[in-house]
């Protein structure tokens, strides 16, 4: 996949969306912003389902400029799109090493081994994950870190959808940079200005429609530097808090 194109649909009142098309490319982070109920989740679901105009929004998704055949939508959706929700729960009774080894075999990535993938995950989460650890013992943050590393290193899906990564208890900056560095097309739904300004473009939603797609300005880049410094300080305070030591 070289590009994903979104053709407009309608807002909650049936009014056509005010854009001709949106073309998104791999190796790029896009932020999806808007208040609760603005249509962020529906927008992400249209992407995940490779909508063909039959969803409530009427949007259509094109892959490399072409519509997805109806009989191929479900198959291609599972191949092209990975979705990280706010809650991660494993049903397999496996260790981390067994899970990663199984996925490596399933994806035929036999040049990989579980340890490098685990090392990626441990760059994202402050709580170390171990190969012999049961999946059921992982915290929510550890689970999301493991799945982000899995998607970056093992999964072939070029599109990654993430809900509110700032609430995952992980280093969101490291996580998003990892995915983008692996040429993933990443869309992050967020309410957080720091996360939103990590993206060069953000998709602003309202009343179920795309309202605007502003590019990050030079002034916003300077603001991001300030917010990023605060974020790094916050990570330091979080680490001290977890260790039970004074914050000052």
mmCIF file of C-alpha atoms in Angstrom:
data_model
loop_
_atom_site.group_PDB
_atom_site.id
_atom_site.type_symbol
_atom_site.label_atom_id
_atom_site.label_comp_id
_atom_site.label_asym_id
_atom_site.label_seq_id
_atom_site.Cartn_x
_atom_site.Cartn_y
_atom_site.Cartn_z
ATOM 1 C CA UNK A 1 0.000 0.000 0.000
ATOM 2 C CA UNK A 2 1.414 3.351 -1.100
ATOM 3 C CA UNK A 3 -1.477 5.551 -0.040
ATOM 4 C CA UNK A 4 -4.917 5.517 1.539
ATOM 5 C CA UNK A 5 -7.566 7.946 0.305
ATOM 6 C CA UNK A 6 -10.716 8.981 2.165
ATOM 7 C CA UNK A 7 -13.652 10.249 0.103
ATOM 8 C CA UNK A 8 -16.163 12.467 1.930
ATOM 9 C CA UNK A 9 -19.443 11.406 3.423
ATOM 10 C CA UNK A 10 -21.957 13.255 5.601
ATOM 11 C CA UNK A 11 -22.178 14.713 9.085
ATOM 12 C CA UNK A 12 -24.828 13.719 11.641
ATOM 13 C CA UNK A 13 -27.362 16.045 9.964
ATOM 14 C CA UNK A 14 -26.772 14.637 6.499
ATOM 15 C CA UNK A 15 -24.748 17.635 5.317
ATOM 16 C CA UNK A 16 -21.879 16.712 2.955
ATOM 17 C CA UNK A 17 -18.391 16.940 4.410
ATOM 18 C CA UNK A 18 -16.496 19.985 3.159
ATOM 19 C CA UNK A 19 -13.466 18.311 1.583
ATOM 20 C CA UNK A 20 -12.859 16.658 -1.761
ATOM 21 C CA UNK A 21 -10.577 13.855 -0.555
ATOM 22 C CA UNK A 22 -7.866 13.116 2.020
ATOM 23 C CA UNK A 23 -4.788 11.150 1.021
ATOM 24 C CA UNK A 24 -2.680 9.616 3.799
ATOM 25 C CA UNK A 25 0.744 8.047 3.312
ATOM 26 C CA UNK A 26 2.835 5.456 5.203
ATOM 27 C CA UNK A 27 5.644 6.658 7.450
ATOM 28 C CA UNK A 28 3.459 9.508 8.720
ATOM 29 C CA UNK A 29 1.617 10.250 11.964
ATOM 30 C CA UNK A 30 -1.823 11.865 11.769
ATOM 31 C CA UNK A 31 -3.718 13.082 14.835
ATOM 32 C CA UNK A 32 -7.513 12.770 14.940
ATOM 33 C CA UNK A 33 -8.904 15.430 17.273
ATOM 34 C CA UNK A 34 -12.303 16.669 18.463
ATOM 35 C CA UNK A 35 -14.490 16.699 21.538
ATOM 36 C CA UNK A 36 -16.284 13.609 22.843
ATOM 37 C CA UNK A 37 -19.012 12.683 20.365
ATOM 38 C CA UNK A 38 -17.408 14.593 17.495
ATOM 39 C CA UNK A 39 -17.019 11.488 15.325
ATOM 40 C CA UNK A 40 -13.414 10.433 15.978
ATOM 41 C CA UNK A 41 -14.297 6.812 16.710
ATOM 42 C CA UNK A 42 -16.582 6.556 13.679
ATOM 43 C CA UNK A 43 -13.864 8.034 11.460
ATOM 44 C CA UNK A 44 -11.390 5.435 12.728
ATOM 45 C CA UNK A 45 -13.951 2.659 12.259
ATOM 46 C CA UNK A 46 -14.542 3.712 8.646
ATOM 47 C CA UNK A 47 -10.806 3.340 8.063
ATOM 48 C CA UNK A 48 -10.631 0.011 9.870
ATOM 49 C CA UNK A 49 -13.564 -1.388 7.894
ATOM 50 C CA UNK A 50 -12.355 0.087 4.569
ATOM 51 C CA UNK A 51 -15.769 1.723 4.231
ATOM 52 C CA UNK A 52 -17.468 1.483 0.842
ATOM 53 C CA UNK A 53 -20.187 4.095 1.323
ATOM 54 C CA UNK A 54 -22.508 1.799 3.252
ATOM 55 C CA UNK A 55 -21.605 3.020 6.774
ATOM 56 C CA UNK A 56 -23.656 5.699 8.550
ATOM 57 C CA UNK A 57 -21.209 8.376 7.340
ATOM 58 C CA UNK A 58 -21.270 7.367 3.685
ATOM 59 C CA UNK A 59 -17.465 7.669 3.442
ATOM 60 C CA UNK A 60 -15.464 5.568 1.022
ATOM 61 C CA UNK A 61 -11.893 4.367 1.409
ATOM 62 C CA UNK A 62 -9.578 3.849 -1.552
ATOM 63 C CA UNK A 63 -6.346 1.869 -1.466
ATOM 64 C CA UNK A 64 -3.774 3.218 -3.943
ATOM 65 C CA UNK A 65 -6.581 5.131 -5.644
ATOM 66 C CA UNK A 66 -8.852 2.121 -6.116
ATOM 67 C CA UNK A 67 -12.001 1.023 -4.237
ATOM 68 C CA UNK A 68 -11.828 -2.225 -2.309
ATOM 69 C CA UNK A 69 -14.057 -4.970 -3.796
ATOM 70 C CA UNK A 70 -16.920 -5.833 -1.452
ATOM 71 C CA UNK A 71 -15.918 -9.496 -1.278
ATOM 72 C CA UNK A 72 -12.367 -8.511 -0.298
ATOM 73 C CA UNK A 73 -13.113 -5.883 2.348
ATOM 74 C CA UNK A 74 -12.975 -8.103 5.432
ATOM 75 C CA UNK A 75 -9.874 -9.966 4.266
ATOM 76 C CA UNK A 76 -7.984 -6.795 3.322
ATOM 77 C CA UNK A 77 -9.071 -5.018 6.492
ATOM 78 C CA UNK A 78 -7.468 -7.709 8.663
ATOM 79 C CA UNK A 79 -4.315 -7.574 6.530
ATOM 80 C CA UNK A 80 -3.942 -3.809 6.187
ATOM 81 C CA UNK A 81 -5.193 -2.388 9.485
ATOM 82 C CA UNK A 82 -4.072 -2.952 13.087
ATOM 83 C CA UNK A 83 -6.168 -1.293 15.811
ATOM 84 C CA UNK A 84 -4.856 -0.690 19.325
ATOM 85 C CA UNK A 85 -7.774 0.030 21.638
ATOM 86 C CA UNK A 86 -7.516 1.567 25.101
ATOM 87 C CA UNK A 87 -7.975 -1.812 26.766
ATOM 88 C CA UNK A 88 -5.802 -4.771 25.822
ATOM 89 C CA UNK A 89 -6.630 -8.276 27.011
ATOM 90 C CA UNK A 90 -4.943 -11.516 25.999
ATOM 91 C CA UNK A 91 -6.934 -14.750 25.850
ATOM 92 C CA UNK A 92 -3.966 -17.023 25.068
ATOM 93 C CA UNK A 93 -2.364 -18.821 28.007
ATOM 94 C CA UNK A 94 1.223 -18.337 26.801
ATOM 95 C CA UNK A 95 4.425 -16.715 27.945
ATOM 96 C CA UNK A 96 5.622 -13.570 26.195
ATOM 97 C CA UNK A 97 8.306 -15.603 24.414
ATOM 98 C CA UNK A 98 5.811 -18.246 23.246
ATOM 99 C CA UNK A 99 3.405 -15.579 21.988
ATOM 100 C CA UNK A 100 6.073 -13.709 20.013
ATOM 101 C CA UNK A 101 7.551 -16.944 18.619
ATOM 102 C CA UNK A 102 4.088 -18.070 17.513
ATOM 103 C CA UNK A 103 3.388 -14.774 15.757
ATOM 104 C CA UNK A 104 6.815 -14.853 14.098
ATOM 105 C CA UNK A 105 6.047 -18.316 12.709
ATOM 106 C CA UNK A 106 2.555 -17.294 11.588
ATOM 107 C CA UNK A 107 3.950 -14.262 9.740
ATOM 108 C CA UNK A 108 6.855 -16.307 8.359
ATOM 109 C CA UNK A 109 9.358 -13.799 9.714
ATOM 110 C CA UNK A 110 11.807 -16.560 10.596
ATOM 111 C CA UNK A 111 14.753 -14.148 10.526
ATOM 112 C CA UNK A 112 13.325 -12.577 13.684
ATOM 113 C CA UNK A 113 13.548 -13.785 17.252
ATOM 114 C CA UNK A 114 11.437 -12.785 20.279
ATOM 115 C CA UNK A 115 14.233 -10.983 22.143
ATOM 116 C CA UNK A 116 14.664 -7.961 19.803
ATOM 117 C CA UNK A 117 10.882 -7.460 19.800
ATOM 118 C CA UNK A 118 10.853 -7.606 23.594
ATOM 119 C CA UNK A 119 13.661 -5.041 23.704
ATOM 120 C CA UNK A 120 11.538 -2.702 21.584
ATOM 121 C CA UNK A 121 8.638 -3.085 23.999
ATOM 122 C CA UNK A 122 10.889 -2.349 26.974
ATOM 123 C CA UNK A 123 11.924 0.948 25.386
ATOM 124 C CA UNK A 124 8.265 1.998 25.576
ATOM 125 C CA UNK A 125 7.113 0.798 28.991
ATOM 126 C CA UNK A 126 8.624 1.773 32.360
ATOM 127 C CA UNK A 127 7.646 -1.661 33.717
ATOM 128 C CA UNK A 128 10.087 -4.256 32.323
ATOM 129 C CA UNK A 129 8.591 -7.214 30.470
ATOM 130 C CA UNK A 130 10.332 -10.604 30.588
ATOM 131 C CA UNK A 131 10.287 -13.448 28.070
ATOM 132 C CA UNK A 132 9.142 -16.003 30.662
ATOM 133 C CA UNK A 133 6.330 -13.771 31.914
ATOM 134 C CA UNK A 134 2.754 -14.949 31.356
ATOM 135 C CA UNK A 135 0.634 -12.749 29.097
ATOM 136 C CA UNK A 136 -2.001 -12.738 31.837
ATOM 137 C CA UNK A 137 0.473 -11.147 34.250
ATOM 138 C CA UNK A 138 1.054 -8.093 32.073
ATOM 139 C CA UNK A 139 -0.397 -4.752 33.099
ATOM 140 C CA UNK A 140 -2.416 -2.686 30.650
ATOM 141 C CA UNK A 141 0.614 -0.541 29.826
ATOM 142 C CA UNK A 142 2.865 -3.559 29.365
ATOM 143 C CA UNK A 143 0.298 -5.217 27.096
ATOM 144 C CA UNK A 144 0.019 -2.166 24.869
ATOM 145 C CA UNK A 145 3.807 -1.768 24.740
ATOM 146 C CA UNK A 146 4.175 -5.411 23.714
ATOM 147 C CA UNK A 147 1.549 -5.067 20.994
ATOM 148 C CA UNK A 148 3.093 -1.852 19.657
ATOM 149 C CA UNK A 149 6.461 -3.593 19.361
ATOM 150 C CA UNK A 150 4.761 -6.631 17.805
ATOM 151 C CA UNK A 151 3.031 -4.447 15.187
ATOM 152 C CA UNK A 152 6.250 -2.541 14.465
ATOM 153 C CA UNK A 153 8.500 -5.592 14.083
ATOM 154 C CA UNK A 154 6.320 -8.569 13.132
ATOM 155 C CA UNK A 155 2.941 -7.452 11.817
ATOM 156 C CA UNK A 156 2.699 -6.570 8.113
ATOM 157 C CA UNK A 157 -0.260 -4.196 8.570
ATOM 158 C CA UNK A 158 0.736 -0.812 7.105
ATOM 159 C CA UNK A 159 -2.056 1.125 8.876
ATOM 160 C CA UNK A 160 -2.161 1.478 12.671
ATOM 161 C CA UNK A 161 -5.090 3.059 14.540
ATOM 162 C CA UNK A 162 -4.529 4.062 18.178
ATOM 163 C CA UNK A 163 -7.027 5.387 20.730
ATOM 164 C CA UNK A 164 -5.728 7.901 23.297
ATOM 165 C CA UNK A 165 -2.200 6.573 23.606
ATOM 166 C CA UNK A 166 -1.454 9.121 26.336
ATOM 167 C CA UNK A 167 -3.648 7.099 28.726
ATOM 168 C CA UNK A 168 -1.697 3.867 28.218
ATOM 169 C CA UNK A 169 0.963 4.344 30.907
ATOM 170 C CA UNK A 170 3.745 4.114 28.325
ATOM 171 C CA UNK A 171 6.204 6.491 26.646
ATOM 172 C CA UNK A 172 3.877 7.652 23.877
ATOM 173 C CA UNK A 173 6.607 9.590 22.077
ATOM 174 C CA UNK A 174 8.851 6.525 21.829
ATOM 175 C CA UNK A 175 5.896 4.348 20.800
ATOM 176 C CA UNK A 176 4.687 6.621 18.002
ATOM 177 C CA UNK A 177 8.217 7.256 16.738
ATOM 178 C CA UNK A 178 8.833 3.499 16.615
ATOM 179 C CA UNK A 179 5.758 2.870 14.465
ATOM 180 C CA UNK A 180 6.448 5.757 12.102
ATOM 181 C CA UNK A 181 10.095 4.700 11.728
ATOM 182 C CA UNK A 182 8.799 1.316 10.493
ATOM 183 C CA UNK A 183 6.875 3.086 7.700
ATOM 184 C CA UNK A 184 3.483 2.607 9.315
ATOM 185 C CA UNK A 185 0.633 5.002 8.541
ATOM 186 C CA UNK A 186 -0.393 5.918 12.091
ATOM 187 C CA UNK A 187 -3.622 7.633 13.112
ATOM 188 C CA UNK A 188 -3.873 8.574 16.780
ATOM 189 C CA UNK A 189 -7.192 9.751 18.221
ATOM 190 C CA UNK A 190 -6.356 12.154 21.026
ATOM 191 C CA UNK A 191 -7.486 15.006 23.265
ATOM 192 C CA UNK A 192 -3.901 15.866 24.209
ATOM 193 C CA UNK A 193 -2.206 18.921 22.576
ATOM 194 C CA UNK A 194 1.277 17.387 22.913
ATOM 195 C CA UNK A 195 0.222 14.195 21.113
ATOM 196 C CA UNK A 196 -1.668 16.187 18.465
ATOM 197 C CA UNK A 197 1.335 18.408 17.743
ATOM 198 C CA UNK A 198 3.588 15.397 17.225
ATOM 199 C CA UNK A 199 1.724 15.028 13.921
ATOM 200 C CA UNK A 200 2.445 17.253 10.940
ATOM 201 C CA UNK A 201 -1.272 17.130 10.111
ATOM 202 C CA UNK A 202 -4.315 16.696 12.296
ATOM 203 C CA UNK A 203 -7.840 15.765 11.286
ATOM 204 C CA UNK A 204 -10.341 17.867 13.232
ATOM 205 C CA UNK A 205 -13.768 16.304 13.744
ATOM 206 C CA UNK A 206 -17.110 17.851 14.690
ATOM 207 C CA UNK A 207 -20.755 16.736 14.443
ATOM 208 C CA UNK A 208 -19.595 13.487 12.856
ATOM 209 C CA UNK A 209 -17.708 15.192 10.024
ATOM 210 C CA UNK A 210 -14.174 16.209 9.112
ATOM 211 C CA UNK A 211 -14.157 19.967 9.745
ATOM 212 C CA UNK A 212 -10.564 20.762 8.783
ATOM 213 C CA UNK A 213 -7.143 19.201 8.216
ATOM 214 C CA UNK A 214 -4.688 21.840 9.473
ATOM 215 C CA UNK A 215 -0.954 21.415 8.990
ATOM 216 C CA UNK A 216 1.342 22.133 11.931
ATOM 217 C CA UNK A 217 2.562 25.731 11.693
ATOM 218 C CA UNK A 218 5.978 27.091 12.629
ATOM 219 C CA UNK A 219 4.436 28.641 15.752
ATOM 220 C CA UNK A 220 2.935 25.283 16.695
ATOM 221 C CA UNK A 221 6.306 23.602 16.211
ATOM 222 C CA UNK A 222 7.773 26.018 18.752
ATOM 223 C CA UNK A 223 4.841 25.272 21.072
ATOM 224 C CA UNK A 224 5.503 21.560 20.637
ATOM 225 C CA UNK A 225 9.108 22.039 21.809
ATOM 226 C CA UNK A 226 7.755 23.617 25.008
ATOM 227 C CA UNK A 227 5.155 20.885 25.531
ATOM 228 C CA UNK A 228 7.716 18.191 24.795
ATOM 229 C CA UNK A 229 10.041 19.557 27.455
ATOM 230 C CA UNK A 230 7.149 19.463 29.942
ATOM 231 C CA UNK A 231 6.332 15.894 28.860
ATOM 232 C CA UNK A 232 9.890 14.747 29.451
ATOM 233 C CA UNK A 233 9.834 16.352 32.893
ATOM 234 C CA UNK A 234 6.551 14.608 33.606
ATOM 235 C CA UNK A 235 8.089 11.243 32.697
ATOM 236 C CA UNK A 236 10.876 11.927 35.203
ATOM 237 C CA UNK A 237 8.369 12.775 37.921
ATOM 238 C CA UNK A 238 6.335 9.657 37.109
ATOM 239 C CA UNK A 239 9.417 7.483 37.482
ATOM 240 C CA UNK A 240 10.274 9.045 40.843
ATOM 241 C CA UNK A 241 6.666 8.649 41.967
ATOM 242 C CA UNK A 242 6.685 4.953 41.079
ATOM 243 C CA UNK A 243 9.896 4.434 43.021
ATOM 244 C CA UNK A 244 8.405 6.027 46.122
ATOM 245 C CA UNK A 245 10.909 8.870 46.342
ATOM 246 C CA UNK A 246 10.393 12.613 46.723
ATOM 247 C CA UNK A 247 9.380 14.561 43.638
ATOM 248 C CA UNK A 248 11.390 17.618 44.674
#
